[in-house]
Amino acid sequence: MLNLLWIIGNGFDRNLGLATDYRSFLRNRYFKAGVQNKYRDELVKRVEGFSPERASDLWCDLENLLGRASAFYEDDEELFHETFENIQDEFLDYVFRESSRIPVELPQESVQEFRASISSFYTRLTAVDALKGLPALMSTSEDVTVHVLVLNYTNTVNRFWDEIGKDQPFSKLIVGNSPKFFYQGTLLHLHGEINDGGTATNIIFGVSDSDQITSPVYSSKVDFQELWVKEKKNFGIYGNTKTAEMSELIAKADSICIYGCSLGESDGYIWRQVADRLSDSTCRLYIFDYGLPDRSMVAARAYQKRRRDLVRRFYEVANVAAEDEKSISDRFFPVESTKVFNFNPLV
């Protein structure tokens, strides 16, 4: 049995038509006109340049802000905790309300597109990428177990997953003259989730490593790390084994697909394990990138530049050594995100 792992981020929700990006949260909720918030006002005073006008769409920038802001709150640790707990509460409520706009009954054409994307995505790739990238999935009739590591807090991926899970195996292809079946494996919300009723559990919001906390006072403080370093909070506060479960999923993956993720430093502990898997196995990596233009429709240099930037970004956040880049590059394939999850907006 082969193992295919998908790592899915906020880009999935945005692709459904939800305004769940960081900039929209700031504009529509945190800095909304007429809304009073003493923690926000104090944060603006202490951290120069914090405003929706200067914000990106990427949630990793909020987590980077957390690490950077620690240096400006060394006089009041309690206020720091209250400030970022307040931001967490605000954005959890915001993304829950956004996700509640998805219809109760998912359109069947969208469910079928999810089914096809998550299993047989490689049939939509260029011939060269498919042949180089996934020979095991392409050339053998061996069955595949599909796993999903969700970095979102919403349950949108769960809803599609549950729909296709009504059939097992949930997908079938013919390879040569033999059928190839796809079965559901694990779906893991690494950073916690919000259920249908709006209750949030095991929420992880913070940085990847203590060296991303710029305050020397707090970066070495065990209690502080346990609250704001992702792995430490899952283990030390929630007492769960999610990080170990993630490591197991990555370690056994024959192919890894990343979709809707910003490749932020605050998730560096994930990207390092992905890079390690590439370097010590024949595992292939596909990163479906929103900014990568359709290579058949645009000037070649635009595609080439974005591809080069994406590869360099992954090497940086995954701490890939220069001597390992060549071996990894042979099994690393940037792909346009338009190749998969082609839904009509659901809201």
Tab-separated table of C-alpha atoms in Angstrom, residues 30-187:
chain	number	residue	atom	x	y	z
A	30	TYR	CA	-9.810	43.572	14.381
A	31	PHE	CA	-9.598	47.123	12.984
A	32	LYS	CA	-13.246	47.438	12.028
A	33	ALA	CA	-14.480	51.022	12.351
A	34	GLY	CA	-16.235	51.717	15.619
A	35	VAL	CA	-14.935	48.615	17.404
A	36	GLN	CA	-13.123	49.347	20.669
A	37	ASN	CA	-10.241	47.121	21.737
A	38	LYS	CA	-7.748	48.220	24.369
A	39	TYR	CA	-5.319	45.405	23.550
A	40	ARG	CA	-5.264	46.357	19.877
A	41	ASP	CA	-4.677	50.014	20.683
A	42	GLU	CA	-1.789	49.165	22.988
A	43	LEU	CA	-0.278	46.823	20.384
A	44	VAL	CA	-0.375	49.610	17.794
A	45	LYS	CA	1.447	51.905	20.208
A	46	ARG	CA	4.157	49.392	20.999
A	47	VAL	CA	4.798	47.823	17.560
A	48	GLU	CA	5.551	50.279	14.810
A	49	GLY	CA	3.911	49.561	11.470
A	50	PHE	CA	1.157	47.248	12.717
A	51	SER	CA	-1.885	48.089	10.573
A	52	PRO	CA	-4.162	46.428	8.014
A	53	GLU	CA	-2.725	48.637	5.283
A	54	ARG	CA	0.695	47.059	5.746
A	55	ALA	CA	-0.519	43.511	6.329
A	56	SER	CA	-0.312	40.647	3.864
A	57	ASP	CA	-2.887	37.933	3.290
A	58	LEU	CA	-0.752	35.387	5.136
A	59	TRP	CA	-1.501	34.195	8.667
A	60	CYS	CA	2.152	33.390	9.192
A	61	ASP	CA	2.739	37.142	9.333
A	62	LEU	CA	0.507	37.356	12.407
A	63	GLU	CA	2.555	34.604	14.037
A	64	ASN	CA	5.740	36.413	13.050
A	65	LEU	CA	4.257	39.529	14.670
A	66	LEU	CA	3.762	37.568	17.885
A	67	GLY	CA	7.415	36.595	17.974
A	68	ARG	CA	8.578	40.106	17.112
A	69	ALA	CA	6.204	41.851	19.537
A	70	SER	CA	7.591	39.904	22.488
A	71	ALA	CA	10.551	42.300	22.585
A	72	PHE	CA	8.175	45.242	23.104
A	73	TYR	CA	6.377	43.677	26.079
A	74	GLU	CA	9.278	42.774	28.334
A	75	ASP	CA	7.923	45.225	30.893
A	76	ASP	CA	4.567	43.437	31.109
A	77	GLU	CA	4.412	39.716	30.331
A	78	GLU	CA	0.808	39.405	31.457
A	79	LEU	CA	-0.244	42.097	28.999
A	80	PHE	CA	1.549	40.255	26.192
A	81	HIS	CA	-0.352	37.043	26.952
A	82	GLU	CA	-3.677	38.872	27.202
A	83	THR	CA	-3.054	40.728	23.934
A	84	PHE	CA	-2.354	37.667	21.831
A	85	GLU	CA	-4.997	35.556	23.557
A	86	ASN	CA	-7.426	38.303	22.573
A	87	ILE	CA	-6.227	38.198	18.950
A	88	GLN	CA	-6.635	34.427	18.972
A	89	ASP	CA	-10.192	34.648	20.288
A	90	GLU	CA	-11.040	37.302	17.711
A	91	PHE	CA	-9.683	35.444	14.689
A	92	LEU	CA	-11.184	32.108	15.758
A	93	ASP	CA	-14.626	33.679	15.949
A	94	TYR	CA	-14.025	35.477	12.653
A	95	VAL	CA	-12.985	32.390	10.655
A	96	PHE	CA	-15.795	30.341	12.227
A	97	ARG	CA	-18.355	32.898	11.085
A	98	GLU	CA	-16.806	32.910	7.620
A	99	SER	CA	-16.835	29.116	7.370
A	100	SER	CA	-20.495	29.064	8.479
A	101	ARG	CA	-21.350	30.669	5.139
A	102	ILE	CA	-20.654	27.389	3.354
A	103	PRO	CA	-23.980	25.713	2.437
A	104	VAL	CA	-25.109	22.870	4.658
A	105	GLU	CA	-25.336	20.584	1.649
A	106	LEU	CA	-22.178	20.663	-0.439
A	107	PRO	CA	-22.734	20.734	-4.224
A	108	GLN	CA	-22.064	17.294	-5.640
A	109	GLU	CA	-19.898	18.679	-8.426
A	110	SER	CA	-17.625	20.207	-5.763
A	111	VAL	CA	-17.489	16.931	-3.834
A	112	GLN	CA	-16.518	15.071	-6.998
A	113	GLU	CA	-13.836	17.652	-7.776
A	114	PHE	CA	-12.421	17.188	-4.285
A	115	ARG	CA	-12.461	13.416	-4.755
A	116	ALA	CA	-10.629	13.638	-8.084
A	117	SER	CA	-8.113	16.234	-6.894
A	118	ILE	CA	-7.100	14.464	-3.726
A	119	SER	CA	-6.620	11.074	-5.358
A	120	SER	CA	-5.721	11.369	-9.050
A	121	PHE	CA	-4.247	14.876	-9.195
A	122	TYR	CA	-1.245	13.552	-11.099
A	123	THR	CA	-3.414	12.910	-14.158
A	124	ARG	CA	-3.687	16.712	-14.497
A	125	LEU	CA	0.035	17.422	-14.459
A	126	THR	CA	2.359	17.973	-17.354
A	127	ALA	CA	3.674	14.745	-18.797
A	128	VAL	CA	7.215	15.377	-17.572
A	129	ASP	CA	6.174	16.258	-14.002
A	130	ALA	CA	3.957	13.193	-13.790
A	131	LEU	CA	6.592	10.794	-15.086
A	132	LYS	CA	9.403	12.215	-12.958
A	133	GLY	CA	7.383	12.931	-9.901
A	134	LEU	CA	5.165	9.984	-9.151
A	135	PRO	CA	6.348	6.843	-10.917
A	136	ALA	CA	4.988	4.551	-8.190
A	137	LEU	CA	1.524	6.070	-8.319
A	138	MET	CA	1.600	6.183	-12.107
A	139	SER	CA	3.164	2.881	-13.067
A	140	THR	CA	1.812	0.339	-10.599
A	141	SER	CA	-1.644	-0.822	-9.679
A	142	GLU	CA	-0.734	-0.858	-5.993
A	143	ASP	CA	-3.497	0.711	-3.910
A	144	VAL	CA	-3.064	4.074	-2.197
A	145	THR	CA	-3.996	5.324	1.260
A	146	VAL	CA	-4.601	9.085	1.302
A	147	HIS	CA	-3.876	11.062	4.474
A	148	VAL	CA	-4.575	14.748	5.150
A	149	LEU	CA	-2.725	17.068	7.522
A	150	VAL	CA	-4.925	20.143	7.994
A	151	LEU	CA	-3.371	23.418	9.160
A	152	ASN	CA	-6.713	25.279	9.089
A	153	TYR	CA	-8.850	25.816	12.156
A	154	THR	CA	-12.097	25.484	10.185
A	155	ASN	CA	-13.829	22.189	9.408
A	156	THR	CA	-14.284	22.793	5.680
A	157	VAL	CA	-11.799	20.090	4.661
A	158	ASN	CA	-13.494	17.683	7.093
A	159	ARG	CA	-16.830	18.209	5.391
A	160	PHE	CA	-15.495	17.248	1.973
A	161	TRP	CA	-13.517	14.379	3.496
A	162	ASP	CA	-16.619	13.012	5.206
A	163	GLU	CA	-18.600	13.211	1.970
A	164	ILE	CA	-16.146	11.184	-0.099
A	165	GLY	CA	-15.689	8.820	2.836
A	166	LYS	CA	-19.202	7.516	2.345
A	167	ASP	CA	-17.652	5.324	-0.351
A	168	GLN	CA	-14.701	3.035	0.386
A	169	PRO	CA	-12.576	2.824	-1.619
A	170	PHE	CA	-13.442	6.411	-2.455
A	171	SER	CA	-11.771	6.466	-5.874
A	172	LYS	CA	-10.532	4.101	-8.581
A	173	LEU	CA	-8.271	4.407	-11.601
A	174	ILE	CA	-7.208	1.900	-14.196
A	175	VAL	CA	-3.443	1.517	-14.560
A	176	GLY	CA	-2.689	-0.648	-17.549
A	177	ASN	CA	-5.369	-3.300	-17.283
A	178	SER	CA	-5.544	-3.294	-13.490
A	179	PRO	CA	-7.685	-1.247	-11.097
A	180	LYS	CA	-5.992	1.056	-8.588
A	181	PHE	CA	-8.028	1.870	-5.489
A	182	PHE	CA	-7.757	4.853	-3.141
A	183	TYR	CA	-8.674	4.532	0.530
A	184	GLN	CA	-9.017	7.118	3.284
A	185	GLY	CA	-6.386	7.186	5.976
A	186	THR	CA	-5.837	9.766	8.707
A	187	LEU	CA	-7.151	13.330	8.778
